[in-house]
Each structure stands twice: as C-alpha cells, then as structure tokens.
PDB file of C-alpha atoms and ligand atoms in Angstrom:
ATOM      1  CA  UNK A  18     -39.821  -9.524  -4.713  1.00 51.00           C
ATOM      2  CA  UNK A  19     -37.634  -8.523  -1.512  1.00 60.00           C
ATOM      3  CA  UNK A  20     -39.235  -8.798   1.725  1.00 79.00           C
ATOM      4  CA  UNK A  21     -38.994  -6.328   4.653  1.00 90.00           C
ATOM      5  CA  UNK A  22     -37.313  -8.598   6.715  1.00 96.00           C
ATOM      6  CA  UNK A  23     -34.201  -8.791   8.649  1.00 97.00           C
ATOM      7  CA  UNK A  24     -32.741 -11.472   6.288  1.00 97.00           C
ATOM      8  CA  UNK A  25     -33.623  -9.788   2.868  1.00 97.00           C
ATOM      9  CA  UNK A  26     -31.960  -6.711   4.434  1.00 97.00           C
ATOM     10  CA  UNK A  27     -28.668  -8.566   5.504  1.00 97.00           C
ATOM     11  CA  UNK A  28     -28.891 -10.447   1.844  1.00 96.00           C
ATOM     12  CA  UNK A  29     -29.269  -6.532   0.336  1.00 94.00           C
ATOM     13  CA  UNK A  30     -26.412  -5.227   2.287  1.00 94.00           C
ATOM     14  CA  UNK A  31     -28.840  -2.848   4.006  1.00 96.00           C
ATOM     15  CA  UNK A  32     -28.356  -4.295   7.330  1.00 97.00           C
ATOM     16  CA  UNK A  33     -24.291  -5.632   8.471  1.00 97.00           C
ATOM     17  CA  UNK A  34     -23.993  -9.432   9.112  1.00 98.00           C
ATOM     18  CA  UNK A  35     -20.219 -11.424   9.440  1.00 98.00           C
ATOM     19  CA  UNK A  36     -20.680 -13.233   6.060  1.00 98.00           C
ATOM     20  CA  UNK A  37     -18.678 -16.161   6.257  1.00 98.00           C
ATOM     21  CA  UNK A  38     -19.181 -17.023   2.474  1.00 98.00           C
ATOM     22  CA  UNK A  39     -21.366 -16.064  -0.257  1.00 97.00           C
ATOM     23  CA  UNK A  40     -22.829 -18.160  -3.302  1.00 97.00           C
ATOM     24  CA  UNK A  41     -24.629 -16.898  -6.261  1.00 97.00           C
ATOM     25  CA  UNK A  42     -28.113 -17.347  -4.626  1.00 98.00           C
ATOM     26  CA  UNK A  43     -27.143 -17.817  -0.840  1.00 98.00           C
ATOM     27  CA  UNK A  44     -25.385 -16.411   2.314  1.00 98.00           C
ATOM     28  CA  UNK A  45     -24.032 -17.800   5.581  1.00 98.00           C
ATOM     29  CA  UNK A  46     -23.211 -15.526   8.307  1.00 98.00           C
ATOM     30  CA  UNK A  47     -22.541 -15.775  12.176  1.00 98.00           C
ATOM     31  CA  UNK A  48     -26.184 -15.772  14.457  1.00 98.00           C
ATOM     32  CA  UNK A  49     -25.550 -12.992  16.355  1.00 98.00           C
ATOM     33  CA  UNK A  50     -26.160 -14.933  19.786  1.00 98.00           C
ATOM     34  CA  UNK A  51     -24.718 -18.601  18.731  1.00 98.00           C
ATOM     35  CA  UNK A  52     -25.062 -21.601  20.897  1.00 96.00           C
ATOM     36  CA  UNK A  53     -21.642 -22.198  20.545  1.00 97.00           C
ATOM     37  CA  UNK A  54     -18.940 -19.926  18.446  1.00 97.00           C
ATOM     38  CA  UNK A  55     -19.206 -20.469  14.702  1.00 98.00           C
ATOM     39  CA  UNK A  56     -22.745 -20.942  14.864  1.00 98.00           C
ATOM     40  CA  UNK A  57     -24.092 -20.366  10.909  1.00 98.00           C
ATOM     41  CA  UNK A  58     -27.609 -19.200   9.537  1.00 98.00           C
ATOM     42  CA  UNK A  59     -27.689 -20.513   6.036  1.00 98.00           C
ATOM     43  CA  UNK A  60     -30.259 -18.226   3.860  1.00 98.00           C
ATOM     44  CA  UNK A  61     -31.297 -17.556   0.277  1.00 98.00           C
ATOM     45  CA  UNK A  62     -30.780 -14.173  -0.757  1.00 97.00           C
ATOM     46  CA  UNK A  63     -34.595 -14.256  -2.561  1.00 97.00           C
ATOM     47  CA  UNK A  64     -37.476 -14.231  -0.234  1.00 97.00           C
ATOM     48  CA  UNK A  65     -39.226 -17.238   0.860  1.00 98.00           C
ATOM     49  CA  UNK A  66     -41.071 -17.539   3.615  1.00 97.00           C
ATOM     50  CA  UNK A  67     -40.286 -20.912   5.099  1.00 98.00           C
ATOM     51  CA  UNK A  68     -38.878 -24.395   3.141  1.00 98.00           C
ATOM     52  CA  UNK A  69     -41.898 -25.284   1.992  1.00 98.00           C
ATOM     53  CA  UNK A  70     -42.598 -22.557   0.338  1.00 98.00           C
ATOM     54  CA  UNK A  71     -38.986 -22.369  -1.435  1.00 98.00           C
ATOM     55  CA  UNK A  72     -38.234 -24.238  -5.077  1.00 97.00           C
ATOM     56  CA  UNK A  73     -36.180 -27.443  -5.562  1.00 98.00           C
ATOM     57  CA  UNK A  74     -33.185 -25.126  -6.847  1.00 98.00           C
ATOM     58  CA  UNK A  75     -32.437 -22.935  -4.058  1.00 98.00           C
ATOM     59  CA  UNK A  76     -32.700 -25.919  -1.874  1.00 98.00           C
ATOM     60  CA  UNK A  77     -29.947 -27.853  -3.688  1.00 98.00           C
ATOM     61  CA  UNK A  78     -27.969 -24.449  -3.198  1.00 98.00           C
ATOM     62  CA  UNK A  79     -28.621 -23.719   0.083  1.00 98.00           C
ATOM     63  CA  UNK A  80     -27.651 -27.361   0.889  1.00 98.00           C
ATOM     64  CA  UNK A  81     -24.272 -27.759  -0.933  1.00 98.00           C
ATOM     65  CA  UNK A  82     -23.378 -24.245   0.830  1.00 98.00           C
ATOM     66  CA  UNK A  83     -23.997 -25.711   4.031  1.00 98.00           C
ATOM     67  CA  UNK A  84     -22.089 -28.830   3.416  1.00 98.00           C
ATOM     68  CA  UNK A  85     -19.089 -26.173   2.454  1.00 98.00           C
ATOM     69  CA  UNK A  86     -19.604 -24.181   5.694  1.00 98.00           C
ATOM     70  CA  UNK A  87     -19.779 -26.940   8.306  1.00 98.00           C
ATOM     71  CA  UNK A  88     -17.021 -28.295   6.730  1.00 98.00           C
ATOM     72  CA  UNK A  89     -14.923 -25.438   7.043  1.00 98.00           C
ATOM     73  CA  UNK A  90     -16.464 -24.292  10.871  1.00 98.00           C
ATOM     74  CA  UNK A  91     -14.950 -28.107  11.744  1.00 97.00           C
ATOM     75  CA  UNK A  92     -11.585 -27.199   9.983  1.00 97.00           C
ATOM     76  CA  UNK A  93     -11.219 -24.196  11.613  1.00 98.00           C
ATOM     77  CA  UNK A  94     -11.666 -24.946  15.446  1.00 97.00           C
ATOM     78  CA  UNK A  95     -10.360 -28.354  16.840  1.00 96.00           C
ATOM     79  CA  UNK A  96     -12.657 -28.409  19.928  1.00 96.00           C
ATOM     80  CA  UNK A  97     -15.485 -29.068  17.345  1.00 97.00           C
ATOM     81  CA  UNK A  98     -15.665 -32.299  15.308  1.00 92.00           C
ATOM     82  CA  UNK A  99     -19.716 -32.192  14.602  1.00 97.00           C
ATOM     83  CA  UNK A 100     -22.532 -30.226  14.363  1.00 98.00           C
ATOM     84  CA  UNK A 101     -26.265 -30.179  14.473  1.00 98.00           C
ATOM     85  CA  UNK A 102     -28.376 -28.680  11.500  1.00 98.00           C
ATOM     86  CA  UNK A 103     -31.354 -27.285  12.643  1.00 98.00           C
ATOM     87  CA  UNK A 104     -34.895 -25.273  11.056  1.00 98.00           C
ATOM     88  CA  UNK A 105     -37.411 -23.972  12.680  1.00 98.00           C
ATOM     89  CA  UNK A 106     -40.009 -23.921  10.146  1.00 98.00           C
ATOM     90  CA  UNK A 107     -42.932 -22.056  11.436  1.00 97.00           C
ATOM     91  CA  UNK A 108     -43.622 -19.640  14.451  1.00 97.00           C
ATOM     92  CA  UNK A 109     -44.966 -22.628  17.052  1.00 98.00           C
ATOM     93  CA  UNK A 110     -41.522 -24.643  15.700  1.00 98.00           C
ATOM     94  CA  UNK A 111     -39.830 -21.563  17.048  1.00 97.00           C
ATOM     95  CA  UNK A 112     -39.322 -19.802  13.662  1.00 98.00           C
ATOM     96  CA  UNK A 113     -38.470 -16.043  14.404  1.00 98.00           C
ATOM     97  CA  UNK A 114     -37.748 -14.503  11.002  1.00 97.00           C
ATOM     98  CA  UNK A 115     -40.000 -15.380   8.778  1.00 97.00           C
ATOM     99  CA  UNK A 116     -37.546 -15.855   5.487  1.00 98.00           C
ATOM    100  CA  UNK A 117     -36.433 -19.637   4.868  1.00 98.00           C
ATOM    101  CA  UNK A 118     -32.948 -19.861   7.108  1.00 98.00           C
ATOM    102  CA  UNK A 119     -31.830 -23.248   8.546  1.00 98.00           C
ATOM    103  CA  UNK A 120     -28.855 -23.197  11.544  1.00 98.00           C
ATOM    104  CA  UNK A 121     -25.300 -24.682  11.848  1.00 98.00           C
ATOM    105  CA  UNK A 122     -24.642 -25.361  15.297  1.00 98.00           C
ATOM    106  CA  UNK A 123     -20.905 -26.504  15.905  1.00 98.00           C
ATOM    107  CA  UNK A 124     -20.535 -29.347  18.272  1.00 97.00           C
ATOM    108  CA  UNK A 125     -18.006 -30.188  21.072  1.00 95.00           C
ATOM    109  CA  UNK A 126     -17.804 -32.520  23.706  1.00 93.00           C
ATOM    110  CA  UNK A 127     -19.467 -31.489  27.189  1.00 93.00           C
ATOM    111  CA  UNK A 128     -20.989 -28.451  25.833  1.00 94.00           C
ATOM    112  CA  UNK A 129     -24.456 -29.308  27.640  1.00 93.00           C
ATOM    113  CA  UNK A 130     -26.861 -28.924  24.566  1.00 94.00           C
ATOM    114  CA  UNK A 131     -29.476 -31.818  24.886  1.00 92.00           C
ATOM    115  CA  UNK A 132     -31.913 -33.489  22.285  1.00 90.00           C
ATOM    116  CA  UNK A 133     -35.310 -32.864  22.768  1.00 91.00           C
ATOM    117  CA  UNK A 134     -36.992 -35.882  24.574  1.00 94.00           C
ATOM    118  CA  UNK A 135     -38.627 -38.759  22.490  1.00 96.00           C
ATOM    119  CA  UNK A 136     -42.180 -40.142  23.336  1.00 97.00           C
ATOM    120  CA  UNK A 137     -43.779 -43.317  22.749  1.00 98.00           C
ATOM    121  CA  UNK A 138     -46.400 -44.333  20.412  1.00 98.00           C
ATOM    122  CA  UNK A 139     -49.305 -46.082  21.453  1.00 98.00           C
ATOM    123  CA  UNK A 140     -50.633 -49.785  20.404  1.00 98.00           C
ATOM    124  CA  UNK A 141     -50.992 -49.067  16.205  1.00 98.00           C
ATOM    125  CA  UNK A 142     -50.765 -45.758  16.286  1.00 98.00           C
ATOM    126  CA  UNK A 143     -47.195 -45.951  14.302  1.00 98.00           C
ATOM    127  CA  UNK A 144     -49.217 -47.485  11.823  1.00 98.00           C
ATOM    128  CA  UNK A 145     -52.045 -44.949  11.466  1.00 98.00           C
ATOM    129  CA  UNK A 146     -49.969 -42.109  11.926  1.00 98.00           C
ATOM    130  CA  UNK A 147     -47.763 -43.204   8.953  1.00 98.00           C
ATOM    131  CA  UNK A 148     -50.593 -44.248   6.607  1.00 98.00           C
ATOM    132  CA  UNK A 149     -51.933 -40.805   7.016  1.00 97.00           C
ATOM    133  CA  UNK A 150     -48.919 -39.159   6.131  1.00 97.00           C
ATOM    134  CA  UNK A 151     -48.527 -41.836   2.786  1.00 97.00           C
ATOM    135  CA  UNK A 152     -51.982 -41.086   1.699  1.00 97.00           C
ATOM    136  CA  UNK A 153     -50.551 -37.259   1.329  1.00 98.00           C
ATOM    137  CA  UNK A 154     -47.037 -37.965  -0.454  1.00 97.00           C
ATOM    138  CA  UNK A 155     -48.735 -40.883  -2.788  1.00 87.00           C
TER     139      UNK A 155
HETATM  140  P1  LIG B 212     -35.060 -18.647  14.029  1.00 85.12           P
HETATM  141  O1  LIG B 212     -35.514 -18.691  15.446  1.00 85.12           O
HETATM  142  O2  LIG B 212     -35.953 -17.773  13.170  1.00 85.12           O
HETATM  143  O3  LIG B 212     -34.832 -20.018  13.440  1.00 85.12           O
HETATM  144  O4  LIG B 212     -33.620 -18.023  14.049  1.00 85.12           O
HETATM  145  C1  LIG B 212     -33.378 -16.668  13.924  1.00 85.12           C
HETATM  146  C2  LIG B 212     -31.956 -16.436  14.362  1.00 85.12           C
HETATM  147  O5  LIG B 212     -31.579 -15.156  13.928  1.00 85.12           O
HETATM  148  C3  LIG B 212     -31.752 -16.482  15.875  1.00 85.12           C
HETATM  149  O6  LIG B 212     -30.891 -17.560  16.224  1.00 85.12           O
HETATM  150  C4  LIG B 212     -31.136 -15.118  16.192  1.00 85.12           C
HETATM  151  O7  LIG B 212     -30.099 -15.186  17.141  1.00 85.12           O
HETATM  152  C5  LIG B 212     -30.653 -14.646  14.849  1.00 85.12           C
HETATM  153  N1  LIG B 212     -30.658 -13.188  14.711  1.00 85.12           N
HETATM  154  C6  LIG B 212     -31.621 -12.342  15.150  1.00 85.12           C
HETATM  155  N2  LIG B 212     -31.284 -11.067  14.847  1.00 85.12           N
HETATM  156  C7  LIG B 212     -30.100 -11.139  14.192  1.00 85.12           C
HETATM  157  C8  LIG B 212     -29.256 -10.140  13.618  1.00 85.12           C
HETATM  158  O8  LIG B 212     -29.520  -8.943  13.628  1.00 85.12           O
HETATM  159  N3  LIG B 212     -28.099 -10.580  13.015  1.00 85.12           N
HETATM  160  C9  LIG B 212     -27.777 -11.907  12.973  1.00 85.12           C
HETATM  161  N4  LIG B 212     -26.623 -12.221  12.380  1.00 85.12           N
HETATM  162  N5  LIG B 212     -28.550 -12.870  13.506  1.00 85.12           N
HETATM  163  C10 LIG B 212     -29.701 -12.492  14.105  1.00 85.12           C
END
C-alpha cells in the first residue's frame, strides 16, 4: 500500500528525483543537498517504514543495488576512491522521511567529514551490555 511520503512519490513518478539507476523493486537517486557530489539515497519503491520493518528480499535488493551504485559513483569521479554507507533508522537517529532509505556518501581525501566520537565502557559493562543483546537474538 503506497505511502504519502516524499519517497513513495519519487518511486511513483509523482514527484522528480535524478534517478541514477532503477531495479525491479528499488531506486537510487541524487540527495538533493549531498555531503559531497554523487551523494545516493538507496530506496525500495514499496513502503516500509524503516529496515526493520522491511522483508529479507528487498533487503538483498536494495543491497546488491547499492554495491552497483557506489561502484559506479567511484568509477565516475577520480577524486573519490571510498564512501561511507549510512541509515538513519528512526527520528532520534536522525531519520527524516519515514520510508526505509539508507545513504551513499562518496569519499575524498581532506573533505572534513568526521566519525562520530567513540566512548568507553565501564568495568563489565561490555559484558552485560552484550549478554542483553544475546538473550534477544538467541
Ligand atoms: P534521512 O535524514 O531521512 O536519512 O535522509 C533524508 C534525505 O532526503 C536528506 O539527506 C535530504 O537531503 C533528502 N531529501 C529531502 N528532500 C528531498 C527531495 O525532495 N529530493 C531528494 N532527492 N532528496 C531529498
């Protein structure tokens, strides 16, 4: 069932988007403010609200497109020779439109993107932390 959203709109042609290539179930087009030129949004063309709520099928799509698309973006422009793959999978991750997209973001030297700062854990809290996630995947 299509959603109202901006994504479902660009997948249904009702709304314009630079498609960069198109699978049976899946789009990638230019963000319209990239972090750097070439910068993808991978998306099914089916609604789902986030990746947890999308099936094992469309994942295995939407992943082999955007092996095929970062690829190509690092073909096609020699200042970039990696990329980072980024989702923001809920509002407080920073999740804006609320249909299941992930992001390429082409890579090149000096370009003055960071990665986000790592903390410590505390004396055995690795330990508990992991165990509770286990006890959920078991
Ligand atoms: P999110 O924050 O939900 O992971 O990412 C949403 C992305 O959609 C943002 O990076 C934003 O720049 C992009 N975006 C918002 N509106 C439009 C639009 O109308 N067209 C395109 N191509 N991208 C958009």
């Amino acid at each position: 069932m299509p959603n109202d959203d901006l994504f479902c709109k660009i997948a249904a042609g009702e709304e314009s988007a630079h498609k960069v290539y198109e699978s049976e179930n899946v789009i990638a087009f230019l963000d319209i403010n990239p972090v750097n030129p070439g910068h993808i949004l991978i998306t099914p063309k089916k609604h789902y609200n986030d990746l947890l709520a999308a099936d094992d099928e469309i994942l295995q799509e939407m992943i082999l497109v955007t092996r095929k698309v970062a690829a190509g973006i690092i073909l096609a422009f020699d200042e970039y020779d990696a990329f980072n793959l980024k989702l923001n999978n809920g509002r407080i991750a920073g999740q804006v439109i609320p249909h299941l997209h992930w992001h390429i973001i082409p890579r090149k030297s000096g370009d003055g993107l960071t990665q986000w700062p790592g903390k410590q854990y505390g004396e055995g809290e690795a330990e508990e932390v992991a165990e509770k996630i286990k006890n959920q995947l078991a």
